Coordinates of C-alpha atoms in Angstrom, one line a residue:
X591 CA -3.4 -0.1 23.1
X592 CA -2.4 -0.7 26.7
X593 CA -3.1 -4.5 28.0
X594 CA -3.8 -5.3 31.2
X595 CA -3.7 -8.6 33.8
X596 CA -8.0 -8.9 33.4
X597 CA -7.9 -8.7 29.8
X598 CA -4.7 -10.6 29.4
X599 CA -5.8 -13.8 31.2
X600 CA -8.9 -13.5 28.9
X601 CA -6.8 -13.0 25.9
X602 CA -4.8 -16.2 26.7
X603 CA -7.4 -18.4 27.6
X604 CA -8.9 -17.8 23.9
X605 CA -6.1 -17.0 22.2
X606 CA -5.4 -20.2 20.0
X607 CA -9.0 -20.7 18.4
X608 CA -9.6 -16.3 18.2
X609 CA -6.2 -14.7 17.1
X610 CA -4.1 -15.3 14.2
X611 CA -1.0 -16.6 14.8
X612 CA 0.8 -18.0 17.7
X613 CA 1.3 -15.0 19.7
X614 CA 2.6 -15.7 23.1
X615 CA 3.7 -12.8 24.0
X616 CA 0.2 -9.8 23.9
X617 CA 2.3 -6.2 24.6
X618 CA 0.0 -3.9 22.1
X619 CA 2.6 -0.7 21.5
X620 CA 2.9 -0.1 25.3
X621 CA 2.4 3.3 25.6
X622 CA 2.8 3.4 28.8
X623 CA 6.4 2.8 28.7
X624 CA 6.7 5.0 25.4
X625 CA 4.2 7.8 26.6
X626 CA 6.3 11.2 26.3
X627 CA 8.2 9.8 22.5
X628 CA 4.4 8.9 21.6
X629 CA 3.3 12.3 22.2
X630 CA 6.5 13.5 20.2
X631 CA 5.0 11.3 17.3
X632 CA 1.7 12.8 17.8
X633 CA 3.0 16.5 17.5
X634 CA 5.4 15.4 14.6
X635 CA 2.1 14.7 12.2
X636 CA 1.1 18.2 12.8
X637 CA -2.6 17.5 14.2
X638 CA -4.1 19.1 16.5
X639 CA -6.2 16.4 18.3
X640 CA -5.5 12.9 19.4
X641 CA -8.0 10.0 20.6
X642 CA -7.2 7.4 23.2
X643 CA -8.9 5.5 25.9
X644 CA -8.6 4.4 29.7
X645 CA -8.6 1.1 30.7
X646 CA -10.6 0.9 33.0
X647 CA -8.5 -2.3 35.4
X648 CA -5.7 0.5 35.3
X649 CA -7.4 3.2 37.6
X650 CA -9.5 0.6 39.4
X651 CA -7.9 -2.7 39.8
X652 CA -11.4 -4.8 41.1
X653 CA -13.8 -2.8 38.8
X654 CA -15.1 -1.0 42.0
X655 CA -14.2 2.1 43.9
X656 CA -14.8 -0.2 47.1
X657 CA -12.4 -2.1 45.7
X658 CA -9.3 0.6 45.7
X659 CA -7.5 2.9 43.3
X660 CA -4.4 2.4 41.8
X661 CA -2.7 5.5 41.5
X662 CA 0.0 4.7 39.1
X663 CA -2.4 4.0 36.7
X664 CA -4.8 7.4 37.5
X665 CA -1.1 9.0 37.4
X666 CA -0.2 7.6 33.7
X667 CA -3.3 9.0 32.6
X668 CA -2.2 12.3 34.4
X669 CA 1.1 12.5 32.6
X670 CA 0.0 11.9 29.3
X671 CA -2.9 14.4 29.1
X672 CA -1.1 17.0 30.6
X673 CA 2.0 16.3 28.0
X674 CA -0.3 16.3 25.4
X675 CA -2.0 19.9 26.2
X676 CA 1.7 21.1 26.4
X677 CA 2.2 20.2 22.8
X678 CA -0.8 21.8 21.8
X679 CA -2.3 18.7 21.2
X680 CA -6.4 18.4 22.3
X681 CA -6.9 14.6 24.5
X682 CA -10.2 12.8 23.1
X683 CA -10.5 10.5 25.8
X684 CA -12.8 6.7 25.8
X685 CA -14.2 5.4 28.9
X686 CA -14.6 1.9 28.0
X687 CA -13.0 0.4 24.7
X688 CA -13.5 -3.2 24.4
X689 CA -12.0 -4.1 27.8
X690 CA -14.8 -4.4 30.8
X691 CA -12.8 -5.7 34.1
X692 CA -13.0 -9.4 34.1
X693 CA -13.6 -9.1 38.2
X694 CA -17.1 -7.6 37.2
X695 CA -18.0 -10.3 34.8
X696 CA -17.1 -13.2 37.6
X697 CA -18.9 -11.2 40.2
X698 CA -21.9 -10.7 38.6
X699 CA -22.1 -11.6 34.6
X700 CA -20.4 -7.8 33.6
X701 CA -22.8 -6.2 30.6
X702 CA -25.2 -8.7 31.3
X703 CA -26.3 -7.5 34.8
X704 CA -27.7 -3.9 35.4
X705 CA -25.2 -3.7 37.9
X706 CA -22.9 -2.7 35.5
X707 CA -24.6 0.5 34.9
X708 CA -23.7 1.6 38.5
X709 CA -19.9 0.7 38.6
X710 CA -19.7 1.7 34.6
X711 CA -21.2 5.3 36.8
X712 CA -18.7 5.1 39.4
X713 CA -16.1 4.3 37.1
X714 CA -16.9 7.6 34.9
X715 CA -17.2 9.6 37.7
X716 CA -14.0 9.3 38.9
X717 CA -12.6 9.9 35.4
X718 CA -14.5 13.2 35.5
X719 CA -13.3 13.9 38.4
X720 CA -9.4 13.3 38.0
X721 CA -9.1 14.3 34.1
X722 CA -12.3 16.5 33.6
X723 CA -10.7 19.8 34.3
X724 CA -8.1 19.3 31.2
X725 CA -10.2 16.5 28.7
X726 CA -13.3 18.6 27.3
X727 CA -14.4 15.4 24.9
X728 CA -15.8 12.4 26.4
X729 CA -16.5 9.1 24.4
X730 CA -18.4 6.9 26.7
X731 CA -18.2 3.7 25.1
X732 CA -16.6 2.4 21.7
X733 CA -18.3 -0.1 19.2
X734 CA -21.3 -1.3 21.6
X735 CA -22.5 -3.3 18.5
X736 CA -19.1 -5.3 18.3
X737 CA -19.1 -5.7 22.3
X738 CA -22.5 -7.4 21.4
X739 CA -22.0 -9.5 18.7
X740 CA -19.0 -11.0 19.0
X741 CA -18.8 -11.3 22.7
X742 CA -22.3 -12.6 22.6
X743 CA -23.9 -13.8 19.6
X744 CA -20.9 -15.3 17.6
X745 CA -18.7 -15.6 20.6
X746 CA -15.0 -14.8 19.3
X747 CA -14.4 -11.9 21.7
X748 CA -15.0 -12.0 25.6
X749 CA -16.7 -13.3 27.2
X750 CA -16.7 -15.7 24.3
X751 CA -20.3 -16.7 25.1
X752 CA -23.3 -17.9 22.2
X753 CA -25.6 -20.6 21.9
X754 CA -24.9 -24.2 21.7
X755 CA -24.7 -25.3 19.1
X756 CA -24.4 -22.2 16.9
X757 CA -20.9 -20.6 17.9
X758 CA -19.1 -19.5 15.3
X759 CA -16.1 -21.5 15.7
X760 CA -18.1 -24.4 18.4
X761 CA -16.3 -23.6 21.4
X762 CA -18.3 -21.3 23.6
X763 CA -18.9 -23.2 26.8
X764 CA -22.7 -20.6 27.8
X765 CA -24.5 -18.2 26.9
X766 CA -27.6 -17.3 24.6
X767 CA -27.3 -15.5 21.2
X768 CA -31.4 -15.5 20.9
X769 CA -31.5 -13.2 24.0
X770 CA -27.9 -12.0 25.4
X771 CA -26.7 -9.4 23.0
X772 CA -30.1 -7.6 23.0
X773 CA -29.7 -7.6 27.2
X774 CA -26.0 -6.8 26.7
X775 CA -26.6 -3.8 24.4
X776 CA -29.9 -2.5 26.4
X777 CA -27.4 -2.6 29.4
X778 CA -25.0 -0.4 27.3
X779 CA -27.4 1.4 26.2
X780 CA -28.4 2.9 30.0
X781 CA -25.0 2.7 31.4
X782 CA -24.3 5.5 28.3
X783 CA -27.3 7.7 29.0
X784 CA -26.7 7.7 32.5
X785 CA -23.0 8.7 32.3
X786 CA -24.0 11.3 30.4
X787 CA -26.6 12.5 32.3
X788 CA -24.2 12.4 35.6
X789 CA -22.0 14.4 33.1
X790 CA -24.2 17.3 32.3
X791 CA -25.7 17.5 35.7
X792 CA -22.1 17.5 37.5
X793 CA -19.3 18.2 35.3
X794 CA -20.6 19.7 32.0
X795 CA -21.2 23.5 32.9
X796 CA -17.7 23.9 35.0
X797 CA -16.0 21.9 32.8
X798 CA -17.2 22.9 29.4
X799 CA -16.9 19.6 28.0
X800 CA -18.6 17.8 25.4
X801 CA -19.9 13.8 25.4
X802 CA -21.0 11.5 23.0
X803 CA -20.0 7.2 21.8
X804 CA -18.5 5.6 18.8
X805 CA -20.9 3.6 16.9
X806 CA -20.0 0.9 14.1
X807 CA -20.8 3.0 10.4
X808 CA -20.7 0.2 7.5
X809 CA -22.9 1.5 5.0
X810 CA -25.3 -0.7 3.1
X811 CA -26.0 -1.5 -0.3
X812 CA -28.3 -3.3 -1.8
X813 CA -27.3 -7.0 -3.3
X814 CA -29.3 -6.1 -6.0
X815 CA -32.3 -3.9 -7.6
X816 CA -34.8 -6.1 -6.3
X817 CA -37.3 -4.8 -3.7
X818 CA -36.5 -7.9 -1.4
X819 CA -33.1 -6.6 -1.4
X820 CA -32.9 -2.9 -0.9
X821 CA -35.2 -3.5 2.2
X822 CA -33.0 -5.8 3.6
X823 CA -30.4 -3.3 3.0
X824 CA -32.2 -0.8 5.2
X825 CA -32.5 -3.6 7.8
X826 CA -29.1 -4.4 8.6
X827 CA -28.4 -0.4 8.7
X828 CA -31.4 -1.1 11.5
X829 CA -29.6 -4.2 13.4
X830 CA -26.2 -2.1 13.5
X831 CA -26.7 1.5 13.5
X832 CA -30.0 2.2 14.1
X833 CA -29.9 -0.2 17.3
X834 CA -28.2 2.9 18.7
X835 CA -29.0 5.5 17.1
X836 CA -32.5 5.2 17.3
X837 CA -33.1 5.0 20.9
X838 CA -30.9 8.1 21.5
X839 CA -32.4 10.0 19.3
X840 CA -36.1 8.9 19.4
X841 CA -36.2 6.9 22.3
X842 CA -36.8 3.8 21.1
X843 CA -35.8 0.6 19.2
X844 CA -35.9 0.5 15.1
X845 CA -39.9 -1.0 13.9
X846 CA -38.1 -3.5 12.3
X847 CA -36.2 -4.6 15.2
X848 CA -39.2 -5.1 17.3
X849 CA -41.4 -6.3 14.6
X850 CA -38.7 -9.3 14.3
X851 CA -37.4 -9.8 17.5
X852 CA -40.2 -9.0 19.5
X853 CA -40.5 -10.6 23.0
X854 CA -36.8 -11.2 22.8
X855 CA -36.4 -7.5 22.5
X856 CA -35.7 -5.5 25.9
X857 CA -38.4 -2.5 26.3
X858 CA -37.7 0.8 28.0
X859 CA -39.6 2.3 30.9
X860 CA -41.2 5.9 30.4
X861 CA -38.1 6.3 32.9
X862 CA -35.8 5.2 30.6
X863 CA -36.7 6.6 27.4
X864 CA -36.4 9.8 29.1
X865 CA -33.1 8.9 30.3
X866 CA -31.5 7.7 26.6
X867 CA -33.3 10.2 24.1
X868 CA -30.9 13.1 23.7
X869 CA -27.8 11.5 25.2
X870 CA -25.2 12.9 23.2
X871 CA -23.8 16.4 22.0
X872 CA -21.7 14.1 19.1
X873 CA -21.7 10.7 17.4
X874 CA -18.3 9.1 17.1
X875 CA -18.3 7.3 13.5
X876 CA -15.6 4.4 13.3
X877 CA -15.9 4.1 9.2
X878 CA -13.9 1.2 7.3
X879 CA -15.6 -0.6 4.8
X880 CA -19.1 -1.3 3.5
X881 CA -21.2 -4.4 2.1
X882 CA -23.9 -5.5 0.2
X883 CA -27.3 -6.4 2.3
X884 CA -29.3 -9.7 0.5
X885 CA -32.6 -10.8 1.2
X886 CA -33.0 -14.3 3.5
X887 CA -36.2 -15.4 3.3
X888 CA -37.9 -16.7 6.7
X889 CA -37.6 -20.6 7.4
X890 CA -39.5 -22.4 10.5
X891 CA -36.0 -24.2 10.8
X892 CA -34.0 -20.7 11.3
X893 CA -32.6 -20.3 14.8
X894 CA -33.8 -17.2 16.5
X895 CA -30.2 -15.6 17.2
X896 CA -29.4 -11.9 16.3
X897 CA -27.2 -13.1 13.2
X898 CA -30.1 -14.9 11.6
X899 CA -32.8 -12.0 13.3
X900 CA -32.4 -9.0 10.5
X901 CA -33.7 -11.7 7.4
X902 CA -30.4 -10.4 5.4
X903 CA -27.2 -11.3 5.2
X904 CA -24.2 -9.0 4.3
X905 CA -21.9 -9.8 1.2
X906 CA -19.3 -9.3 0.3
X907 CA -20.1 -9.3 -3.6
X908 CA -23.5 -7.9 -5.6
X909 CA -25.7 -10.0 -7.7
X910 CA -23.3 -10.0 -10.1
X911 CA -19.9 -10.8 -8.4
X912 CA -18.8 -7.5 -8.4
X913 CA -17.0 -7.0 -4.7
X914 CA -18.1 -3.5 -3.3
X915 CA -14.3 -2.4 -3.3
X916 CA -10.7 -4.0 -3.6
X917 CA -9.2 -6.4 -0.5
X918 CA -7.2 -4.2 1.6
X919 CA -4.0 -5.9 2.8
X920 CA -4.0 -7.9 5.6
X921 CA -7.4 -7.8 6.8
X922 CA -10.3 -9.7 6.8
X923 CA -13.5 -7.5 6.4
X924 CA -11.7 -4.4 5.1
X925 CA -13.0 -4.3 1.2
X926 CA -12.2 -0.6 0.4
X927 CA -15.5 1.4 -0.2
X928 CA -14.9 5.6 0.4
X929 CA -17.8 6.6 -1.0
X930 CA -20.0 4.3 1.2
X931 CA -18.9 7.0 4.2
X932 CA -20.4 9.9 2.4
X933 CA -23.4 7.7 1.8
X934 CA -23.7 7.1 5.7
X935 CA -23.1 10.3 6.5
X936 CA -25.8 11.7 4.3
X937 CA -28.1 9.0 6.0
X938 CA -27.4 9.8 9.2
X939 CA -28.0 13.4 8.8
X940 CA -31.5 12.7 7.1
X941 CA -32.5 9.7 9.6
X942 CA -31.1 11.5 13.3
X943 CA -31.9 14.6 12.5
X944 CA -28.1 15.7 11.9
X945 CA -25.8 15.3 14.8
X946 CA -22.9 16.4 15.5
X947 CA -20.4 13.9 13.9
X948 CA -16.7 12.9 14.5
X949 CA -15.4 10.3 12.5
X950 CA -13.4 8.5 15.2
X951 CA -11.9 6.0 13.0
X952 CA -10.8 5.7 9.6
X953 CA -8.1 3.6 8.1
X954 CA -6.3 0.6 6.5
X955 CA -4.1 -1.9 6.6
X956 CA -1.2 -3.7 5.1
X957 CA 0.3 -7.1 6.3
X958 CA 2.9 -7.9 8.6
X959 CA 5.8 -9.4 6.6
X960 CA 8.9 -9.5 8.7
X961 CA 10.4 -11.0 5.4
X962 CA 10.2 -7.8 3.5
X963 CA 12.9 -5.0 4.3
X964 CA 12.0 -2.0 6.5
X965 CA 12.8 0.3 3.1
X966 CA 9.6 -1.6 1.6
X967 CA 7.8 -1.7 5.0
X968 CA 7.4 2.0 5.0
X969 CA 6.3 2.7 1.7
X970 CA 2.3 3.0 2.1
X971 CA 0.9 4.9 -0.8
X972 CA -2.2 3.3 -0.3
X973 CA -2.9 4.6 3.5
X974 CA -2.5 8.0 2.1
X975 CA -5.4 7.5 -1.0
X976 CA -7.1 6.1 1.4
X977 CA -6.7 8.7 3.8
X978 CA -7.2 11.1 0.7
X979 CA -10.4 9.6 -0.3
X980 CA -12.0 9.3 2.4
X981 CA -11.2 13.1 3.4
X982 CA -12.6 14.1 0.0
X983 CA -16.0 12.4 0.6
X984 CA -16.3 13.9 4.1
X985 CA -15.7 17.3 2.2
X986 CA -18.9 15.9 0.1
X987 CA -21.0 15.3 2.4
X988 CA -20.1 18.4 4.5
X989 CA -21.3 20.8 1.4
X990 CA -24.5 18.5 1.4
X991 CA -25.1 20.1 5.4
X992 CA -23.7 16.9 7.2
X993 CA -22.6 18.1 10.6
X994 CA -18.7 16.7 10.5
X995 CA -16.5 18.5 13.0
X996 CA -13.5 15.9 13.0
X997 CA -11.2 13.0 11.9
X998 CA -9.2 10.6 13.6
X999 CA -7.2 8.6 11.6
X1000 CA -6.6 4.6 13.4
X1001 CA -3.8 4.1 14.3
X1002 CA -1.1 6.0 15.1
X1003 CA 1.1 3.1 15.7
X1004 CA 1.0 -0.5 14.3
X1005 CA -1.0 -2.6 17.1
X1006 CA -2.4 -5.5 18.1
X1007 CA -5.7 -6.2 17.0
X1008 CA -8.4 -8.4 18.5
X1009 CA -9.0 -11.7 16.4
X1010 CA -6.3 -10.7 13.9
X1011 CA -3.1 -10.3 16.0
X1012 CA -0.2 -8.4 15.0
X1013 CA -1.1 -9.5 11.0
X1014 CA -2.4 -6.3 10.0
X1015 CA -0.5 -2.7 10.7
X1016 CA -2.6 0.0 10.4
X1017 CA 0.1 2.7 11.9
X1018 CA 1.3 6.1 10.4
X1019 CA 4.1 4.9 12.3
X1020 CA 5.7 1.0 11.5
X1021 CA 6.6 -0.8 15.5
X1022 CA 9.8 -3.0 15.4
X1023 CA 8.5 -5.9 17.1
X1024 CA 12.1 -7.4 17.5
X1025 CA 13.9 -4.1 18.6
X1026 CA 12.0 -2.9 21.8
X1027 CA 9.1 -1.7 20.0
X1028 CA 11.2 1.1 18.1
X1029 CA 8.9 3.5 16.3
X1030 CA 9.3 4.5 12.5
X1031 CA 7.4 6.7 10.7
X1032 CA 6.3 5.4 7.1
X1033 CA 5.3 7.4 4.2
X1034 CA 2.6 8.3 5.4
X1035 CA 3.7 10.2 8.3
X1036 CA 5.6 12.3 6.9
X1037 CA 3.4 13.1 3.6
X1038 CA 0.6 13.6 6.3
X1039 CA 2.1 17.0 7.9
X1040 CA 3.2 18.3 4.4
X1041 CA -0.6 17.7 3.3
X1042 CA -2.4 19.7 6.6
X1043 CA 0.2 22.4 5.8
X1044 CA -1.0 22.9 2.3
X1045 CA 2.1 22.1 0.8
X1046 CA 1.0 18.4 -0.6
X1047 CA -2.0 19.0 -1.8
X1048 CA -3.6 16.3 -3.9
X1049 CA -6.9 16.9 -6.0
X1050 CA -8.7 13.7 -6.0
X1051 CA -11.8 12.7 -7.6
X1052 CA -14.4 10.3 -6.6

């Protein structure tokens, strides 16, 4: 993760009441001054693929092409695609991941404004234009849903706005979670479809490039046998993935999202829906844990936000106080759940009429313990089962017809994470926080080449 002046001022301003721990200082890995040893590390792994994303504030400092280039950023980018393709190494390239210039969001609202479908066009464009003739695999956007709901229903990621009272931890000076993240997401929504139509009218046929997002894939299961209960299930799966899923591939909103939210609810124009259905050749899948959906029953007194909007809540434990998997280390929502991806997958393929899918994220974590040697630090015998497990039930679901072309294990490096600082390390490779960022590779790295090799192979069961 590179971090930039407009997300770093952001980042500060929030920092005490949204990120554990004190950290004063927010470097991510810096890649950009680690760029040629990272793609090194990359190669080292033995993969043939690897997924990272512009930020946006580094190629155009304003948010605007009116408002100037910078050209050491456009020639970062340059460097590192072109050393990647010299180590035989395929760039997967975002557009937008999690960090909007904050220039766009004082000038007119950011997501909020349809404006942002123009300059989010502009933006792309030029990213097509620099990169396209060497990146062949476009993500538009990353985790839409998360942009929405906790930038604008619970308010613990920027902009940091919800309703008063209601925010999540009472500090969010504006906004509306009753109406915002449905205008936010419907903003999102266009600003995809369109960059991918300007992508296939433009770029696609010379290029010979493929496009697609990552979407948020929790699977759901029901809190318990009851009917209440598995429909509430299938509504959550509505209020996350079919949010997105369903406009792109039918052209419109869930039923159950309209029959709840109604009014509230944006609606597309004949225009539109003929802009968004079909916008994708893939679907990104960022898979890490799962949870139980339970049935809230409606109450005159219950706000009209998007938490409260589904009638369900997600749990953490079934019925009977079973959790849905074991805690992973040093995360909050992680509850280890492999067999909830196969589930998903088969979903998807059975409700979207099987797309293309990547999973574009997939790991876990252990906690930051600077206490705890470095021999100790990079034993992980748990990444690999999980990266084991989760491999076996994408096998699964593969023999079942699911259309998966690809996996992308997060993260390469430890990094810093939104909300939960450096606490969690979900790197193949440990970063030395107190010696320049030095990069280590743990267990897993090195079992990982052994394993695509065939010379680690592992039988594992469900």
């Amino acid at each position: 993760m590179i971090l930039h002046l407009e997300s770093a001022l952001l980042l500060h301003r929030l920092k005490d009441q949204q990120i554990k721990q004190d950290e004063d200082q927010v470097f991510g890995t810096s890649l950009l001054r680690h760029s040629q040893e990272d793609v090194k590390a990359v190669k080292a792994l033995g993969v043939d693929s690897y997924r990272f994303s512009i930020s946006w504030t580094r190629i155009l400092p304003k948010g605007t092409l009116s408002g100037g280039i910078n050209q050491e950023g456009i020639d970062h980018y340059n460097n590192l695609i072109d050393e990647l393709i010299k180590n035989g190494i395929t760039p997967y390239v975002t557009i937008l991941h999690f960090d909007p210039p904050q220039a766009l969001t004082v000038k007119y609202g950011g997501f909020l404004d349809r404006s942002f479908v123009d300059d989010f066009k502009d933006y792309s464009e030029l990213c097509f234009k620099i990169y396209g003739d060497r990146v062949k695999n476009w993500i538009t956007i990353n985790e839409p849903f998360i942009i929405a709901k906790m930038g604008y229903d619970l308010g613990v990621a920027p902009p940091g706005r919800c309703s008063i009272p209601g925010g999540h931890f009472h500090y969010c000076t504006a906004g509306n979670s009753s109406t915002e993240p449905y205008i936010v997401v419907h903003n999102l929504l266009l600003a995809h479809a369109t960059v991918v139509k300007l992508y296939r009218e433009k770029f696609q046929t010379k290029q010979g490039g493929q496009i697609g997002w990552s979407l948020v894939g929790s699977y759901v299961e029901p809190y318990s046998n009851s009917s209440e209960d598995k429909a509430a299930a299938k509504r959550i799966l509505d209020f996350e993935l079919g949010w997105f899923m369903e406009p792109i591939v039918y052209g419109h909103y869930p039923k159950s999202m309209r029959r709840l939210v109604r009014k509230r609810l944006p609606r597309f124009t004949k225009e539109e829906k003929k802009l968004i259905k079909g916008s994708f050749d893939f679907i990104g899948i960022n898979y890490y844990t799962s949870r139980y959906g339970r049935n809230i029953p409606a109450r005159l007194d219950m706000p009209n936000f998007y938490r409260y909007d589904p009638l369900a809540s997600s749990e953490r434990k079934n019925v009977n106080g079973v959790p849905i998997g074991p805690q992973a280390d040093g995360s909050m929502f992680i509850l280890s759940y492999p067999q909830g991806l196969k589930k998903l997958l088969k979903f998807m393929k059975r409700k979207y009429q099987s797309p293309k899918i990547y999973i574009s994220e997939n790991g876990i974590t252990e906690a930051k313990d600077d206490k705890r040697g470095l021999d100790v630090a990079l034993k992980d015998p748990h990444r690999i089962e999980c990266i084991l497990r989760h491999l076996y039930m994408i096998k699964q679901a593969i023999k079942k017809g699911v259309n998966v072309k690809g996996y992308f294990h997060w993260a390469l490096f430890d990094d810093f994470e939104w909300g939960e600082g450096y606490i969690p390390r979900y790197g193949l490779y440990y970063v030395d926080y107190n010696d320049n960022l030095k990069r280590i590779p743990k267990e897993s790295a090195k079992w990982l080449p052994k394993f695509l090799k065939g010379e680690d192979a592992i039988h594992v069961k469900a």
